Short mmCIF file of N, CA and C in Angstrom, two decimals:
data_model
loop_
_atom_site.label_atom_id
_atom_site.label_comp_id
_atom_site.label_asym_id
_atom_site.label_seq_id
_atom_site.Cartn_x
_atom_site.Cartn_y
_atom_site.Cartn_z
N MET A 126 -1.90 -6.67 23.61
CA MET A 126 -1.87 -5.78 22.55
C MET A 126 -3.40 -5.83 22.00
N GLY A 127 -3.96 -4.58 21.72
CA GLY A 127 -5.15 -4.42 21.60
C GLY A 127 -5.71 -4.79 20.04
N ASN A 128 -6.95 -4.95 19.75
CA ASN A 128 -7.32 -5.49 18.39
C ASN A 128 -6.88 -4.37 17.27
N SER A 129 -7.12 -3.29 17.67
CA SER A 129 -6.77 -2.06 16.69
C SER A 129 -5.22 -2.27 16.44
N ARG A 130 -4.34 -2.30 17.38
CA ARG A 130 -2.98 -2.47 17.09
C ARG A 130 -2.51 -3.75 16.09
N ARG A 131 -3.32 -4.98 16.60
CA ARG A 131 -3.18 -6.06 15.75
C ARG A 131 -3.49 -5.70 14.25
N ALA A 132 -4.84 -5.18 13.98
CA ALA A 132 -5.28 -5.10 12.90
C ALA A 132 -4.18 -4.17 11.82
N CYS A 133 -3.81 -3.08 12.52
CA CYS A 133 -2.79 -2.47 11.72
C CYS A 133 -1.54 -3.16 11.35
N LEU A 134 -1.10 -3.91 12.49
CA LEU A 134 0.30 -4.70 12.03
C LEU A 134 0.00 -5.85 10.86
N TRP A 135 -1.35 -6.53 11.10
CA TRP A 135 -1.66 -7.43 9.88
C TRP A 135 -1.93 -6.67 8.45
N ILE A 136 -2.49 -5.69 8.53
CA ILE A 136 -2.83 -4.96 7.34
C ILE A 136 -1.41 -4.56 6.63
N VAL A 137 -0.41 -3.95 7.47
CA VAL A 137 0.88 -3.75 6.93
C VAL A 137 1.48 -5.07 6.30
N ALA A 138 1.41 -6.06 6.88
CA ALA A 138 2.13 -7.22 6.50
C ALA A 138 1.29 -7.68 5.07
N ILE A 139 0.01 -7.81 5.29
CA ILE A 139 -0.62 -8.18 4.09
C ILE A 139 -0.32 -7.19 2.86
N HIS A 140 -0.34 -6.10 3.03
CA HIS A 140 -0.19 -4.84 1.94
C HIS A 140 1.33 -5.04 1.55
N THR A 141 2.26 -5.27 2.46
CA THR A 141 3.75 -5.54 1.75
C THR A 141 3.81 -6.72 0.85
N GLY A 142 2.93 -7.81 1.33
CA GLY A 142 2.96 -9.09 0.52
C GLY A 142 2.41 -8.70 -0.81
N VAL A 143 1.18 -8.13 -0.84
CA VAL A 143 0.67 -7.74 -2.07
C VAL A 143 1.53 -6.80 -2.89
N ALA A 144 2.14 -5.85 -2.38
CA ALA A 144 3.13 -5.01 -2.99
C ALA A 144 4.18 -5.72 -3.58
N PHE A 145 4.77 -6.72 -2.86
CA PHE A 145 5.76 -7.33 -3.35
C PHE A 145 5.28 -8.25 -4.83
N VAL A 146 4.16 -8.77 -4.59
CA VAL A 146 3.70 -9.55 -5.96
C VAL A 146 3.46 -8.61 -6.91
N HIS A 147 2.83 -7.37 -6.64
CA HIS A 147 2.57 -6.43 -7.78
C HIS A 147 3.67 -6.06 -8.42
N ASN A 148 4.73 -5.89 -7.56
CA ASN A 148 6.30 -5.37 -8.26
C ASN A 148 6.61 -6.52 -9.19
N GLN A 149 6.51 -7.87 -8.75
CA GLN A 149 6.99 -8.91 -9.51
C GLN A 149 6.22 -8.83 -10.88
N ALA A 150 4.89 -8.65 -10.83
CA ALA A 150 4.05 -8.21 -11.98
C ALA A 150 4.46 -7.54 -12.91
N HIS A 151 4.79 -6.23 -12.10
CA HIS A 151 5.45 -5.20 -13.20
C HIS A 151 6.54 -5.74 -14.03
N ARG A 152 7.42 -6.29 -13.30
CA ARG A 152 8.69 -6.78 -13.96
C ARG A 152 8.41 -7.88 -14.93
N GLN A 153 7.53 -8.81 -14.70
CA GLN A 153 6.97 -9.96 -15.67
C GLN A 153 6.48 -9.41 -16.93
N ILE A 154 5.74 -8.37 -16.81
CA ILE A 154 5.17 -7.80 -17.92
C ILE A 154 5.76 -6.70 -18.54
N ASP A 155 6.77 -6.16 -17.92
CA ASP A 155 7.69 -5.04 -18.39
C ASP A 155 7.06 -3.72 -18.35
N VAL A 156 6.35 -3.47 -17.28
CA VAL A 156 5.78 -2.20 -17.02
C VAL A 156 6.76 -1.37 -16.26
N THR A 157 7.49 -0.43 -16.71
CA THR A 157 8.54 0.21 -15.83
C THR A 157 7.99 1.48 -15.57
N LEU A 158 8.44 1.89 -14.24
CA LEU A 158 7.94 3.27 -13.80
C LEU A 158 9.26 4.07 -13.94
N SER A 159 9.00 5.41 -13.88
CA SER A 159 10.10 6.44 -13.96
C SER A 159 10.75 6.44 -12.49
N ASN A 160 12.07 7.11 -12.49
CA ASN A 160 12.74 7.11 -11.25
C ASN A 160 11.91 7.67 -10.01
N PHE A 161 11.03 8.71 -10.27
CA PHE A 161 10.43 9.25 -9.27
C PHE A 161 9.30 8.36 -8.84
N GLN A 162 8.61 7.50 -9.89
CA GLN A 162 7.72 6.56 -9.49
C GLN A 162 8.12 5.35 -8.59
N SER A 163 9.35 5.00 -9.14
CA SER A 163 10.04 3.83 -8.32
C SER A 163 10.29 4.30 -6.67
N THR A 164 10.98 5.62 -6.67
CA THR A 164 11.47 6.05 -5.46
C THR A 164 10.10 6.32 -4.48
N TYR A 165 9.04 6.70 -5.04
CA TYR A 165 7.95 7.12 -4.49
C TYR A 165 7.29 5.80 -3.85
N ALA A 166 7.17 4.78 -4.67
CA ALA A 166 6.62 3.49 -4.46
C ALA A 166 7.48 2.81 -3.27
N LEU A 167 8.86 2.75 -3.33
CA LEU A 167 9.55 2.22 -2.34
C LEU A 167 9.38 2.97 -1.06
N VAL A 168 9.44 4.19 -0.94
CA VAL A 168 9.36 5.08 0.16
C VAL A 168 8.03 4.89 0.88
N VAL A 169 6.98 5.50 -0.04
CA VAL A 169 5.53 5.53 0.42
C VAL A 169 4.97 4.37 0.83
N ILE A 170 4.84 3.34 -0.27
CA ILE A 170 4.11 2.13 -0.32
C ILE A 170 4.70 1.07 0.53
N VAL A 171 6.10 0.99 0.59
CA VAL A 171 6.85 -0.13 1.37
C VAL A 171 7.45 0.36 2.68
N ILE A 172 8.13 1.34 2.63
CA ILE A 172 8.90 1.56 3.75
C ILE A 172 8.00 2.39 4.85
N ALA A 173 7.23 3.43 4.51
CA ALA A 173 6.43 4.13 5.39
C ALA A 173 5.37 3.23 6.17
N PRO A 174 4.71 2.35 5.39
CA PRO A 174 3.97 1.43 6.52
C PRO A 174 4.68 0.52 7.48
N ALA A 175 5.91 0.09 6.75
CA ALA A 175 6.63 -0.78 7.79
C ALA A 175 7.23 -0.06 9.09
N VAL A 176 7.59 1.34 8.61
CA VAL A 176 7.88 2.42 10.01
C VAL A 176 6.73 2.45 10.72
N ALA A 177 5.59 2.55 10.19
CA ALA A 177 4.19 2.80 11.12
C ALA A 177 4.11 1.69 11.94
N ALA A 178 4.26 0.49 11.44
CA ALA A 178 4.05 -0.87 12.08
C ALA A 178 5.35 -1.04 13.26
N ALA A 179 6.37 -0.42 12.96
CA ALA A 179 7.49 -0.54 13.95
C ALA A 179 7.18 0.54 15.06
N ILE A 180 6.56 1.75 14.68
CA ILE A 180 6.40 2.68 15.78
C ILE A 180 5.37 2.04 16.74
N ILE A 181 4.17 1.42 15.93
CA ILE A 181 3.13 0.67 16.76
C ILE A 181 3.49 -0.35 17.76
N TRP A 182 4.47 -1.08 17.24
CA TRP A 182 4.94 -2.22 17.89
C TRP A 182 5.76 -1.85 19.06
N ARG A 183 6.51 -0.64 18.96
CA ARG A 183 7.24 -0.15 20.05
C ARG A 183 6.57 0.58 20.97
N GLY A 184 5.20 0.65 21.02
CA GLY A 184 4.29 1.15 22.00
C GLY A 184 3.83 2.66 21.88
N HIS A 185 4.04 3.17 20.64
CA HIS A 185 3.43 4.42 20.32
C HIS A 185 2.30 4.41 19.17
N PRO A 186 1.20 3.89 19.48
CA PRO A 186 0.25 3.77 18.62
C PRO A 186 -0.42 4.70 18.08
N ARG A 187 -0.39 5.84 18.71
CA ARG A 187 -1.20 7.17 18.14
C ARG A 187 -0.23 7.57 16.87
N ARG A 188 1.09 7.86 17.35
CA ARG A 188 2.09 8.38 16.26
C ARG A 188 2.10 7.22 15.02
N GLY A 189 2.29 5.84 15.30
CA GLY A 189 2.22 4.98 14.48
C GLY A 189 0.91 4.89 13.39
N ALA A 190 -0.04 5.13 14.17
CA ALA A 190 -1.40 5.26 13.30
C ALA A 190 -1.36 6.36 12.33
N THR A 191 -0.82 7.49 12.91
CA THR A 191 -0.92 8.62 11.97
C THR A 191 0.16 8.36 10.83
N VAL A 192 1.17 7.84 11.02
CA VAL A 192 2.00 7.39 9.90
C VAL A 192 1.18 6.32 8.91
N LEU A 193 0.82 5.53 9.66
CA LEU A 193 0.01 4.49 8.68
C LEU A 193 -1.03 5.10 7.93
N ILE A 194 -1.91 6.04 8.65
CA ILE A 194 -2.97 6.56 7.79
C ILE A 194 -2.40 7.47 6.60
N LEU A 195 -1.43 8.26 6.66
CA LEU A 195 -0.89 9.20 5.92
C LEU A 195 -0.14 8.54 4.74
N SER A 196 0.48 7.27 4.95
CA SER A 196 1.17 6.41 4.02
C SER A 196 0.18 5.78 3.15
N MET A 197 -0.89 5.19 3.86
CA MET A 197 -1.98 4.40 2.92
C MET A 197 -2.66 5.38 2.32
N LEU A 198 -2.96 6.52 2.80
CA LEU A 198 -3.77 7.55 1.81
C LEU A 198 -3.10 7.91 0.57
N ALA A 199 -1.64 8.15 0.97
CA ALA A 199 -0.76 8.50 -0.30
C ALA A 199 -0.49 7.48 -1.19
N SER A 200 -0.34 5.98 -0.66
CA SER A 200 -0.30 5.02 -1.65
C SER A 200 -1.60 4.73 -2.38
N PHE A 201 -2.74 4.93 -1.96
CA PHE A 201 -3.87 4.85 -2.47
C PHE A 201 -4.08 5.90 -3.65
N VAL A 202 -3.84 7.06 -3.48
CA VAL A 202 -3.86 8.06 -4.32
C VAL A 202 -2.92 7.93 -5.64
N PHE A 203 -1.82 7.40 -5.31
CA PHE A 203 -0.72 7.01 -6.30
C PHE A 203 -1.13 5.79 -7.09
N GLY A 204 -1.80 4.75 -6.57
CA GLY A 204 -2.36 3.77 -7.25
C GLY A 204 -3.51 4.12 -7.98
N ILE A 205 -4.39 4.75 -7.57
CA ILE A 205 -5.51 5.21 -8.33
C ILE A 205 -5.21 6.11 -9.52
N VAL A 206 -4.32 6.98 -9.30
CA VAL A 206 -3.83 7.85 -10.56
C VAL A 206 -3.13 7.10 -11.50
N ASN A 207 -2.16 6.11 -11.10
CA ASN A 207 -1.18 5.53 -12.08
C ASN A 207 -2.12 4.20 -12.83
N HIS A 208 -2.97 3.69 -12.08
CA HIS A 208 -3.54 2.48 -12.49
C HIS A 208 -4.90 2.66 -13.23
N PHE A 209 -5.67 3.97 -12.85
CA PHE A 209 -6.88 4.23 -13.62
C PHE A 209 -6.91 5.55 -14.26
N VAL A 210 -6.20 6.29 -13.88
CA VAL A 210 -6.37 7.76 -14.55
C VAL A 210 -5.46 8.04 -15.45
N ILE A 211 -4.08 7.99 -15.35
CA ILE A 211 -3.21 8.51 -16.42
C ILE A 211 -3.11 7.43 -17.55
N ASP A 212 -3.15 7.94 -18.74
CA ASP A 212 -3.04 6.92 -19.90
C ASP A 212 -1.60 6.55 -19.87
N SER A 213 -1.02 5.60 -19.42
CA SER A 213 0.35 5.03 -19.55
C SER A 213 0.27 3.52 -19.48
N THR A 214 1.41 2.99 -19.64
CA THR A 214 1.63 1.47 -19.54
C THR A 214 1.28 0.92 -18.31
N ASP A 215 1.15 1.71 -17.31
CA ASP A 215 0.73 1.26 -15.96
C ASP A 215 -0.84 1.24 -15.96
N GLN A 216 -1.48 1.96 -16.57
CA GLN A 216 -2.96 1.88 -16.60
C GLN A 216 -3.43 0.45 -16.81
N LEU A 217 -4.47 -0.02 -15.95
CA LEU A 217 -4.98 -1.13 -16.06
C LEU A 217 -5.81 -1.51 -17.33
N ALA A 218 -6.15 -0.62 -18.08
CA ALA A 218 -6.69 -0.83 -19.30
C ALA A 218 -5.99 -1.19 -20.44
N HIS A 219 -4.41 -1.02 -20.26
CA HIS A 219 -3.62 -1.39 -20.99
C HIS A 219 -2.87 -2.78 -20.91
N ILE A 220 -3.40 -3.38 -19.88
CA ILE A 220 -2.64 -4.73 -19.39
C ILE A 220 -3.60 -5.80 -19.85
N SER A 221 -2.88 -6.71 -20.52
CA SER A 221 -3.71 -7.96 -20.77
C SER A 221 -4.20 -8.69 -19.55
N ASN A 222 -4.99 -9.62 -19.75
CA ASN A 222 -5.77 -10.23 -18.72
C ASN A 222 -5.38 -11.80 -18.66
N ASP A 223 -4.13 -12.10 -19.07
CA ASP A 223 -3.84 -13.32 -18.81
C ASP A 223 -2.41 -13.43 -18.40
N GLY A 224 -2.03 -14.60 -17.56
CA GLY A 224 -0.73 -14.75 -17.00
C GLY A 224 -0.51 -13.67 -15.90
N TRP A 225 0.70 -13.07 -16.19
CA TRP A 225 1.17 -12.10 -15.12
C TRP A 225 0.27 -10.80 -15.31
N GLY A 226 -0.47 -10.72 -16.31
CA GLY A 226 -1.21 -9.48 -16.53
C GLY A 226 -2.35 -9.44 -15.61
N SER A 227 -3.01 -10.67 -15.36
CA SER A 227 -4.15 -10.98 -14.63
C SER A 227 -3.67 -10.54 -13.07
N ILE A 228 -2.37 -11.12 -12.71
CA ILE A 228 -1.75 -11.02 -11.47
C ILE A 228 -1.68 -9.65 -11.01
N PHE A 229 -1.17 -8.75 -12.21
CA PHE A 229 -0.90 -7.29 -12.11
C PHE A 229 -2.32 -6.63 -11.79
N THR A 230 -3.34 -6.71 -12.51
CA THR A 230 -4.62 -6.23 -12.29
C THR A 230 -5.11 -6.69 -10.86
N VAL A 231 -5.15 -7.89 -10.42
CA VAL A 231 -5.68 -8.25 -9.18
C VAL A 231 -5.01 -7.81 -8.11
N THR A 232 -3.59 -7.45 -8.21
CA THR A 232 -2.91 -6.92 -7.06
C THR A 232 -3.16 -5.51 -7.03
N ALA A 233 -3.22 -4.84 -8.26
CA ALA A 233 -3.60 -3.50 -8.31
C ALA A 233 -4.95 -3.19 -7.43
N TYR A 234 -5.78 -3.99 -7.69
CA TYR A 234 -7.06 -3.79 -6.89
C TYR A 234 -6.76 -4.11 -5.38
N ALA A 235 -5.97 -5.28 -5.25
CA ALA A 235 -5.84 -5.67 -3.66
C ALA A 235 -5.05 -4.47 -2.98
N LEU A 236 -4.22 -3.85 -3.71
CA LEU A 236 -3.35 -2.83 -2.91
C LEU A 236 -4.46 -1.69 -2.49
N ALA A 237 -5.41 -1.38 -3.52
CA ALA A 237 -6.37 -0.32 -3.15
C ALA A 237 -7.16 -0.47 -2.20
N ILE A 238 -7.54 -1.91 -1.86
CA ILE A 238 -8.37 -2.21 -0.76
C ILE A 238 -7.77 -2.40 0.52
N THR A 239 -6.34 -3.06 0.47
CA THR A 239 -5.77 -2.96 1.66
C THR A 239 -5.20 -1.66 2.23
N GLU A 240 -5.10 -0.66 1.11
CA GLU A 240 -4.75 0.81 1.75
C GLU A 240 -5.89 1.46 2.38
N LEU A 241 -7.12 1.11 1.81
CA LEU A 241 -8.35 1.77 2.27
C LEU A 241 -8.52 1.01 3.73
N ILE A 242 -8.27 -0.21 3.85
CA ILE A 242 -8.42 -0.82 5.25
C ILE A 242 -7.44 -0.45 6.16
N GLY A 243 -6.12 -0.01 5.57
CA GLY A 243 -5.01 0.45 6.38
C GLY A 243 -5.50 2.00 6.91
N VAL A 244 -6.02 2.36 6.23
CA VAL A 244 -6.61 4.00 6.77
C VAL A 244 -7.67 3.84 7.72
N ALA A 245 -8.43 2.92 7.59
CA ALA A 245 -9.57 2.56 8.62
C ALA A 245 -8.91 2.13 9.88
N ALA A 246 -8.11 1.13 9.64
CA ALA A 246 -7.43 0.48 10.83
C ALA A 246 -6.67 1.40 11.67
N GLY A 247 -5.85 2.34 10.83
CA GLY A 247 -5.06 3.66 11.71
C GLY A 247 -6.07 4.47 12.29
N LEU A 248 -7.19 4.89 11.67
CA LEU A 248 -8.10 5.62 12.28
C LEU A 248 -8.68 5.19 13.68
N SER A 249 -8.94 3.81 13.54
CA SER A 249 -9.53 2.97 14.76
C SER A 249 -8.46 3.02 15.82
N LEU A 250 -7.09 2.90 15.39
CA LEU A 250 -6.22 2.74 16.48
C LEU A 250 -6.07 4.06 17.08
N ARG A 251 -6.12 5.39 16.19
CA ARG A 251 -5.86 6.50 16.84
C ARG A 251 -7.07 6.82 17.77
N ARG A 252 -8.28 6.41 17.60
CA ARG A 252 -9.37 6.74 18.35
C ARG A 252 -9.05 5.98 19.57
N SER A 253 -8.77 4.58 19.61
CA SER A 253 -8.79 3.82 20.64
C SER A 253 -7.57 4.28 21.72
N SER A 254 -6.61 4.86 21.13
CA SER A 254 -5.32 5.28 21.67
C SER A 254 -5.61 6.57 22.57
N THR A 255 -6.73 7.32 22.34
CA THR A 255 -6.77 8.57 22.85
C THR A 255 -7.84 8.43 24.10
N ARG A 256 -8.16 7.20 24.34
CA ARG A 256 -9.14 7.09 25.48
C ARG A 256 -8.14 6.65 26.74
#
């Protein structure tokens, strides 16, 4: 298995772990999402990267990389809009910086970082799988 494939699989695993902790923080500090936001988060932030990893693992790196790039970009935009742009209880400016609030903040940034790394890893895999 090539380095680009391994990088994609690792970033999906790390991103999933961070998303799990971020979800726990949401629950602990009682920051609720709308039904649309919850569904979007489940499908785009959790399920789509896992599907991408499965596609990559099964030997279709170019297709899997495409799914990974799209899901990570969509996740990144969702997180930026909800954590930094829209004035809501989900915005980081409204979250206390103690206990679970600090975990919420750290994991929000960590999600953004892993999503950008996921896009980069997906692009690298797409490039290397066309050779």
